[in-house]
Each structure stands twice: as structure tokens, then as C-alpha cells.
Short mmCIF file of C-alpha atoms and ligand atoms in Angstrom, two decimals:
data_model
loop_
_atom_site.label_atom_id
_atom_site.label_comp_id
_atom_site.label_asym_id
_atom_site.label_seq_id
_atom_site.Cartn_x
_atom_site.Cartn_y
_atom_site.Cartn_z
CA MET A 472 277.97 166.82 -1.67
CA PRO A 473 275.73 168.58 0.87
CA GLU A 474 277.26 170.97 3.38
CA VAL A 475 276.70 170.20 7.07
CA ARG A 476 276.99 173.20 9.40
CA VAL A 477 276.95 173.14 13.21
CA ALA A 478 276.30 176.44 15.01
CA HIS A 479 278.85 176.07 17.82
CA GLU A 480 277.39 178.95 19.83
CA ARG A 481 274.23 176.85 20.27
CA CYS A 482 275.80 173.37 20.43
CA THR A 483 275.96 171.92 23.96
CA GLY A 484 278.02 168.86 23.02
CA CYS A 485 275.20 166.51 24.01
CA GLY A 486 276.27 163.95 21.39
CA MET A 487 272.80 163.24 19.96
CA CYS A 488 274.02 163.90 16.42
CA VAL A 489 276.98 161.56 16.96
CA ASN A 490 274.61 158.78 18.05
CA PHE A 491 271.98 159.28 15.39
CA CYS A 492 273.90 160.06 12.19
CA PRO A 493 273.54 156.77 10.30
CA VAL A 494 276.95 157.17 8.62
CA ASP A 495 279.00 158.68 11.50
CA ILE A 496 279.74 162.14 10.14
CA PHE A 497 280.12 163.77 13.57
CA GLU A 498 282.55 163.48 16.46
CA LEU A 499 282.74 165.39 19.70
CA GLY A 500 285.73 167.69 20.07
CA SER A 501 286.76 171.08 21.33
CA ASN A 502 286.22 174.56 19.94
CA ASP A 503 287.96 177.22 22.08
CA GLY A 504 287.75 174.87 25.04
CA LYS A 505 284.02 174.21 24.59
CA ARG A 506 282.83 170.64 23.93
CA VAL A 507 280.96 170.66 20.60
CA ALA A 508 280.06 168.49 17.64
CA LEU A 509 282.58 168.60 14.80
CA VAL A 510 281.85 167.52 11.25
CA SER A 511 284.63 165.09 10.39
CA ARG A 512 283.52 163.25 7.24
CA MET A 513 281.20 165.58 5.36
CA GLU A 514 281.82 163.70 2.09
CA ASP A 515 279.85 160.69 3.41
CA CYS A 516 276.70 162.68 4.29
CA TRP A 517 273.47 161.34 2.76
CA ALA A 518 271.56 164.53 3.48
CA CYS A 519 268.99 162.49 5.39
CA ASP A 520 268.39 165.28 7.96
CA THR A 521 268.25 162.86 10.91
CA CYS A 522 270.77 165.04 12.77
CA VAL A 523 268.68 168.15 12.10
CA GLY A 524 265.63 166.50 13.63
CA GLN A 525 267.47 165.04 16.64
CA CYS A 526 269.52 168.07 17.70
CA PRO A 527 267.74 169.53 20.76
CA GLU A 528 269.34 172.95 20.15
CA ASN A 529 268.42 173.27 16.44
CA ALA A 530 272.13 173.80 15.85
CA ILE A 531 272.53 171.79 12.63
CA GLU A 532 271.87 172.80 9.05
CA VAL A 533 272.27 170.51 6.02
CA ILE A 534 272.47 172.46 2.78
CA GLU A 535 272.10 170.92 -0.66
CA SER A 536 274.72 172.23 -3.13
CA ARG A 537 273.64 174.22 -6.19
CA GLU A 538 275.01 171.48 -8.46
CA GLU A 539 272.95 168.82 -6.67
CA ALA A 540 269.79 170.90 -6.88
CA ALA A 541 270.40 171.56 -10.59
CA ALA A 542 271.09 167.86 -11.31
CA ARG A 543 267.86 166.90 -9.56
CA GLU A 544 265.84 169.47 -11.49
CA ALA A 545 267.36 168.26 -14.80
CA LYS A 546 266.54 164.63 -14.06
CA PHE A 547 262.93 165.59 -13.43
CA SER A 548 262.52 168.09 -16.25
CA VAL A 549 260.53 165.76 -18.56
CA ARG A 550 257.18 164.87 -17.07
CA ALA A 551 254.53 162.23 -17.85
CA GLU A 552 251.31 162.94 -19.75
CA PRO A 553 248.17 163.51 -17.63
CA LEU A 554 246.05 160.45 -16.82
CA PRO A 555 243.22 159.60 -19.25
CA ALA A 556 239.92 161.31 -18.32
CA GLU A 557 238.18 157.98 -17.65
CA GLU A 558 240.82 156.99 -15.09
CA ARG A 559 240.66 160.36 -13.33
CA THR A 560 236.86 160.07 -13.17
CA ARG A 561 237.16 156.64 -11.53
CA TYR A 562 239.46 157.93 -8.80
CA ARG A 563 237.18 160.90 -8.14
CA TYR A 564 234.22 158.53 -7.83
CA TRP A 565 236.12 156.31 -5.37
CA GLN A 566 237.11 159.35 -3.31
CA LYS A 567 233.54 160.68 -3.21
CA THR A 568 232.10 157.26 -2.31
CA LEU A 569 234.62 156.69 0.50
CA ARG A 570 234.15 160.16 1.94
CA GLU A 571 230.35 160.17 1.74
CA ILE A 572 229.53 156.67 2.98
CA LEU A 573 232.18 156.54 5.69
CA GLY A 574 231.94 160.24 6.58
CA LEU A 575 235.72 160.61 6.24
CA ARG A 576 237.11 163.92 7.38
CA TRP A 577 240.16 163.64 5.10
CA ASP A 578 240.76 162.70 1.49
CA PRO A 579 242.01 159.17 0.83
CA VAL A 580 245.63 159.38 -0.35
CA ALA A 581 246.84 157.91 -3.66
CA ILE A 582 250.40 156.56 -3.35
CA THR A 583 252.56 155.84 -6.38
CA LEU A 584 256.07 154.40 -6.11
CA VAL A 585 257.69 155.83 -9.24
CA LYS A 586 260.24 153.30 -10.46
CA GLN A 587 263.57 154.14 -12.10
CA ASN A 588 262.89 154.84 -15.82
CA ASP A 589 259.13 155.33 -15.26
CA PRO A 590 257.73 158.59 -16.65
CA VAL A 591 257.91 161.20 -13.88
CA PRO A 592 254.43 162.39 -12.80
CA ASN A 593 253.79 166.08 -13.17
CA ALA A 594 253.70 167.16 -9.53
CA PRO A 595 255.61 169.66 -7.37
CA MET A 596 258.41 168.72 -4.98
CA PRO A 597 258.20 170.02 -1.39
CA ARG A 598 260.25 173.12 -0.53
CA VAL A 599 261.60 171.45 2.61
CA LYS A 600 262.52 167.83 3.28
CA LEU A 601 259.69 165.75 4.67
CA ARG A 602 259.35 162.36 6.25
CA TYR A 603 257.25 160.00 4.15
CA CYS A 604 254.58 159.91 6.87
CA GLN A 605 254.48 163.73 6.91
CA SER A 606 253.90 163.75 3.15
CA LEU A 607 250.91 161.39 3.58
CA MET A 608 249.44 163.67 6.22
CA MET A 609 249.79 166.64 3.88
CA ALA A 610 248.22 164.74 0.97
CA ARG A 611 245.11 163.95 3.04
CA ARG A 612 244.66 167.74 3.33
CA GLY A 613 244.93 168.29 -0.43
CA LYS A 614 248.67 168.50 -1.26
CA THR A 615 250.24 166.60 -4.16
CA LEU A 616 253.93 165.90 -3.55
CA LEU A 617 256.61 164.21 -5.63
CA MET A 618 259.61 163.22 -3.49
CA PRO A 619 262.86 161.77 -4.83
CA ALA A 620 265.36 160.56 -2.21
CA GLN A 621 266.74 164.08 -1.68
CA CYS A 622 263.31 165.28 -0.49
CA HIS A 623 262.93 162.53 2.14
CA ALA A 624 263.98 163.28 5.72
CA CYS A 625 263.61 159.85 7.37
CA PRO A 626 266.35 157.30 6.59
CA ASP A 627 264.02 154.46 7.61
CA GLY A 628 261.24 155.22 5.14
CA THR A 629 263.73 156.21 2.46
CA HIS A 630 265.53 152.88 2.32
CA ILE A 631 262.42 150.76 3.04
CA LEU A 632 260.69 152.24 -0.01
CA GLY A 633 263.74 151.53 -2.20
CA LEU A 634 264.96 155.11 -2.66
CA THR A 635 268.41 154.55 -1.09
CA GLU A 636 270.68 151.90 0.39
CA ILE A 637 270.14 150.90 4.01
CA PRO A 638 272.50 152.92 6.29
CA PRO A 639 274.85 150.65 8.33
CA LYS A 640 273.52 151.80 11.73
CA LEU A 641 269.99 150.89 10.67
CA ALA A 642 271.01 147.53 9.22
CA SER A 643 272.79 146.60 12.46
CA GLY A 644 269.86 147.74 14.60
CA GLU A 645 272.09 150.17 16.58
CA MET A 646 269.97 153.22 15.67
CA TYR A 647 266.85 151.75 17.30
CA LEU A 648 268.64 151.29 20.62
CA HIS A 649 269.41 155.03 20.70
CA PHE A 650 265.66 155.67 20.50
CA LYS A 651 265.18 153.21 23.38
CA LYS A 652 262.41 151.50 21.45
CA LEU A 653 263.75 147.93 21.75
CA ALA A 654 265.35 145.92 24.53
CA SER A 655 268.54 144.73 22.85
CA MET A 656 270.59 144.64 19.66
CA GLU A 657 269.21 141.17 19.09
CA ALA A 658 265.62 142.44 19.21
CA ALA A 659 266.51 145.41 16.98
CA LYS A 660 268.21 143.15 14.42
CA ARG A 661 265.20 140.90 14.35
CA MET A 662 262.79 143.80 13.87
CA VAL A 663 264.88 145.05 10.93
CA ALA A 664 265.22 141.57 9.41
CA GLU A 665 261.49 140.81 9.63
CA ARG A 666 260.30 143.96 7.93
CA PRO A 667 260.21 144.05 4.13
CA ARG A 668 262.01 146.59 1.97
CA LEU A 669 262.23 147.23 -1.75
CA PRO A 670 265.52 146.68 -3.61
CA GLU A 671 268.00 149.54 -3.10
CA ARG A 672 267.58 152.41 -5.56
CA SER A 673 264.70 150.65 -7.37
CA THR A 674 262.38 153.59 -6.62
CA LEU A 675 263.01 156.99 -8.21
CA ALA A 676 260.46 158.93 -6.15
CA THR A 677 257.33 158.64 -4.05
CA LEU A 678 254.20 160.45 -5.15
CA VAL A 679 251.31 161.19 -2.79
CA ALA A 680 248.12 163.02 -3.74
CA PRO A 681 244.46 163.26 -2.79
CA LEU A 682 242.94 160.29 -4.63
CA GLY A 683 240.65 162.45 -6.76
CA ASP A 684 243.53 164.64 -7.99
CA THR A 685 246.36 162.17 -8.48
CA PRO A 686 248.41 162.69 -11.67
CA ALA A 687 249.55 159.02 -11.78
CA THR A 688 248.02 155.55 -11.43
CA PRO A 689 248.24 154.75 -7.71
CA ASP A 690 249.83 151.57 -6.40
CA VAL A 691 248.15 151.84 -3.01
CA ILE A 692 245.39 153.99 -1.55
CA ALA A 693 245.76 155.02 2.09
CA VAL A 694 242.77 155.84 4.25
CA ILE A 695 243.37 157.73 7.50
CA ALA A 696 240.32 157.28 9.65
CA LYS A 697 238.76 156.25 12.95
CA PRO A 698 238.62 152.56 13.94
CA GLU A 699 234.87 152.44 13.24
CA GLN A 700 235.43 153.66 9.67
CA ILE A 701 238.31 151.24 9.11
CA MET A 702 236.04 148.45 10.42
CA TRP A 703 233.53 149.15 7.62
CA LEU A 704 236.33 149.02 5.06
CA SER A 705 237.47 145.68 6.40
CA MET A 706 233.89 144.39 6.18
CA SER A 707 233.53 145.84 2.67
CA ALA A 708 236.47 143.74 1.51
CA SER A 709 234.82 140.54 2.75
CA PHE A 710 231.24 141.47 1.76
CA GLU A 711 231.17 139.10 -1.23
CA SER A 712 233.38 136.28 0.05
CA GLY A 713 232.71 136.28 3.80
CA LYS A 714 236.43 135.71 4.28
CA ARG A 715 237.97 136.93 7.54
CA SER A 716 241.01 139.21 7.27
CA THR A 717 244.36 138.97 8.97
CA PHE A 718 246.64 141.98 9.36
CA HIS A 719 250.34 142.62 9.75
CA VAL A 720 250.65 145.24 12.52
CA SER A 721 253.60 146.06 14.75
CA GLY A 722 253.78 149.70 15.78
CA TYR A 723 257.02 150.05 13.79
CA ASN A 724 257.18 151.77 10.40
CA ALA A 725 253.45 152.36 10.10
CA GLN A 726 253.26 154.37 6.89
CA CYS A 727 256.19 153.03 4.89
CA VAL A 728 255.80 149.33 5.77
CA GLU A 729 252.30 148.70 7.06
CA THR A 730 250.24 151.15 5.01
CA THR A 731 252.31 151.15 1.80
CA LEU A 732 254.81 148.34 1.27
CA LEU A 733 252.81 145.38 2.61
CA PRO A 734 249.69 146.18 0.54
CA TYR A 735 251.96 146.89 -2.46
CA THR A 736 253.94 143.65 -2.31
CA ALA A 737 251.18 141.29 -1.08
CA GLN A 738 248.39 142.97 -3.13
CA LYS A 739 246.22 142.70 -0.03
CA PHE A 740 244.90 145.50 2.15
CA ASN A 741 246.48 146.01 5.57
CA ILE A 742 245.77 148.12 8.64
CA SER A 743 248.16 150.04 10.86
CA LEU A 744 247.83 151.54 14.32
CA GLY A 745 250.51 154.11 13.55
CA CYS A 746 254.06 154.13 14.85
CA TYR A 747 256.44 156.11 17.05
CA GLY A 748 257.81 158.03 14.06
CA CYS A 749 254.57 159.08 12.41
CA ARG A 750 252.92 160.02 15.70
CA ALA A 751 255.98 161.99 16.83
CA SER A 752 256.44 163.89 13.59
CA SER A 753 252.97 164.66 12.30
CA ASP A 754 249.67 166.11 13.47
CA ILE A 755 247.92 162.75 13.28
CA GLY A 756 245.27 162.52 16.03
CA ASP A 757 245.51 159.82 18.70
CA GLU A 758 242.05 158.60 17.68
CA LEU A 759 243.06 157.84 14.08
CA MET A 760 244.51 154.76 12.40
CA PHE A 761 245.39 153.74 8.85
CA MET A 762 244.54 151.32 6.08
CA GLY A 763 246.49 150.71 2.85
CA ILE A 764 244.54 149.19 -0.06
CA PRO A 765 246.16 148.03 -3.31
CA THR A 766 244.46 149.70 -6.26
CA ALA A 767 243.41 146.34 -7.74
CA GLN A 768 241.29 145.65 -4.61
CA MET A 769 239.46 148.97 -4.76
CA PRO A 770 236.59 148.09 -7.15
CA ALA A 771 235.42 145.19 -4.95
CA LEU A 772 235.90 147.21 -1.79
CA ILE A 773 233.88 150.14 -3.14
CA GLU A 774 231.05 147.80 -4.19
CA GLY A 775 231.03 146.16 -0.75
CA LEU A 776 230.99 149.56 0.94
CA LYS A 777 228.03 150.72 -1.15
CA ARG A 778 226.05 147.64 -0.16
CA LEU A 779 226.90 148.10 3.53
CA GLY A 780 225.90 151.75 3.20
CA GLN A 781 222.36 150.75 2.16
CA LYS A 782 221.46 149.50 5.65
CA ALA A 783 224.15 148.14 7.97
CA ILE A 784 226.24 151.30 8.44
CA GLY A 785 223.21 153.50 9.16
CA ASP A 786 221.63 150.99 11.56
CA SER A 787 224.87 150.58 13.48
CA ARG A 788 225.47 154.30 13.75
CA ARG A 789 221.91 154.82 14.99
CA LYS A 790 222.71 152.28 17.73
CA ILE A 791 219.53 150.33 17.03
CA TYR A 792 220.26 147.71 19.68
CA LEU A 793 220.87 150.08 22.60
CA PRO A 794 218.77 148.84 25.53
CA PRO A 795 215.93 151.18 26.60
CA ASN A 796 216.63 153.37 29.64
CA VAL A 797 215.36 151.72 32.80
S1 LIG B 1390 272.12 164.65 7.16
FE1 LIG B 1390 272.11 162.46 7.76
S2 LIG B 1390 274.02 161.62 6.94
FE2 LIG B 1390 274.23 163.86 6.90
S3 LIG B 1390 275.20 164.39 8.83
FE3 LIG B 1390 273.01 164.53 9.22
S4 LIG B 1390 272.40 162.50 10.01
FE4 LIG B 1390 274.45 162.28 9.06
S1 LIG B 1391 272.91 167.21 18.74
FE1 LIG B 1391 273.10 169.44 18.47
S2 LIG B 1391 273.63 170.20 20.54
FE2 LIG B 1391 274.00 167.97 20.57
S3 LIG B 1391 276.18 167.75 20.03
FE3 LIG B 1391 275.03 167.60 18.09
S4 LIG B 1391 274.95 169.71 17.29
FE4 LIG B 1391 275.56 169.84 19.43
#
């Protein structure tokens, strides 16, 4: 059981932790006559760190017990063999092709949803808890991160990706009203019901890595790029067939649902404009957006991109149809 500590000298009794804790650990009470948050049901804590992130006074600490840390380490002590050389070479080639033809500033990110009983990829866990979207942002800069549920800080992404159960306040929609992101409980319930999620506890850990360095076969490859670069990827996917694409975009749950889960479950690439959570909690630029591509679609997409790179991309970037100055 994690330990939840509230520094009462800093606590102002604002009640944010009471509202946001998905399992109602806190209540407001009195400490020497001062209104503060009290921890009333520590045994129910999921160690999701939502309270830590929401407290405006940085007054809350959630500490994993030594036994929990040791149990986690033991579970992950046997690691998978490295990928075959041929597979690693393929991913490096895809990374190089994407970066060179599109002029990507960041590495594409390989995402693997490690299932229960799968071999555990040989990758480090983060020293601090991260939101799933934060881990993607770090992977585009070169970090490889393996994150079991205990390393995830966002209860939304954690249950959507199948690492935990859905907390009651998220299932009811109540949590989203506290963020003032939806008009009513009805709208919040509908948003929750319409978004997909993996079966509870079906995923052991998420793995993110720069595509060229990934230690496991990716399920989905995420590209973080400008709209013009994402446009070329969309065209690459229809280069052979001429088929138009449709996308599932909402502004909610950009990285976990739109960039990862939808491409994973539908085996079809999807775009995302980002969401409140990922834009509020990472250094993602306002000018950037996202695409998630299932690994099975990558060979065709890379071929299409190479063909577009022979003429169309260069012509368009040189603005060959700009009218002459008059
Ligand atoms: S870590 Fe999560 S479950 Fe635990 S007290 Fe904070 S918000 Fe509640
Ligand atoms: S959110 Fe922070 S300041 Fe507000 S009541 Fe909770 S612990 Fe106190």
C-alpha cells in the first residue's frame, strides 16, 4: 500500500484533491483549527498521482512502499532476448526514411503494449511517474521507457491502455466535470462510453522507444510532426490505392486513444490534434500534431513516401505554383 502524505503547513484546504482523487481517499477536516485535507482511506489508494498533479500548493506526496518496489522489480527481473538483427535493421531504415524525406525534427516512436505473460522487454523504468503522453514525448527525444501501471501517473491513460481497472469517478464521468471540459454528466458519460479501452489488467506495461532503438516489436509507430508532414504520410498510405482516409479525432485522450489504441485495435493509421492532457503536461509545441500507424501498415506507407519524395514533396515545398510578383 502506498503512503499518502499531506503537508498541512502548505495545505490551504482548497479541496482540489478531494474532487480529483478517483477513489475518494481525501476529506476536508480540521488540524489545529485550520481547514486541511485529511487522508481517510489510504488503503484504497491506487498511487495514480492525480492528487499530486492537481494540488496547487504541491502539498501531497505519494510514496511507494519498499515491499511494492521490491515486488515490481522481482516481476520484471527476467527480460526478453534482443530483437533479431534483421528486424532492428528494418526499424532503423524506417526511422531514417521518415526523418530524411519528411524532415522530421524528432524520432518516430515505437509503442509496444506488453501483454500479461509476454516476455518483458529489456528497457529501463522511469525514476519518477510519468503520464503516457509524457513518455511518448521523451521517447521522441531518444529515451526508451518501460512503464508498468505503477509508473503511470494519469488514471485515464492507465485504464484505457488496459493496465488497471477504470476508477469509479472516471466511469461515471464525474472527473471530467471537475476539469470543466464538458457541459454535463450526460455529455461526460457519453464521451467515456464512446472511447475504446483495452480489457482491465490485460496489459502488463507500455514500452516506448525511438523506432530505430526499440528492444521489442512495436504495435504502433507514432509520428509527432507538423500538419504538412502528416499530410504526406496520409498521402503515402493512399499512394497505391488512391483511397481517401477518414480519421477518428476528438481532442480527448490524444495519445492513449487516438494515437495508440485506435490504430492498434483497427489496424489502421489515425491522426490526432492533441488533447487537453497532453498539451497541459508536456512540452509539445502548439504547431505539432500526431499520427499513429500500426506496424503492419508501415511497409506500404514507407514505399508510398519514397515515391512521393521523388518529385511531389520537393515540388510542393518549393511552392512551384506561387504566382509571380506583380
Ligand atoms: S495517488 Fe491517486 S488514488 Fe492515491 S490519493 Fe492520490 S489521487 Fe487518490
Ligand atoms: S489540493 Fe493541496 S492545498 Fe488543496 S486541499 Fe488538497 S492538499 Fe490541500
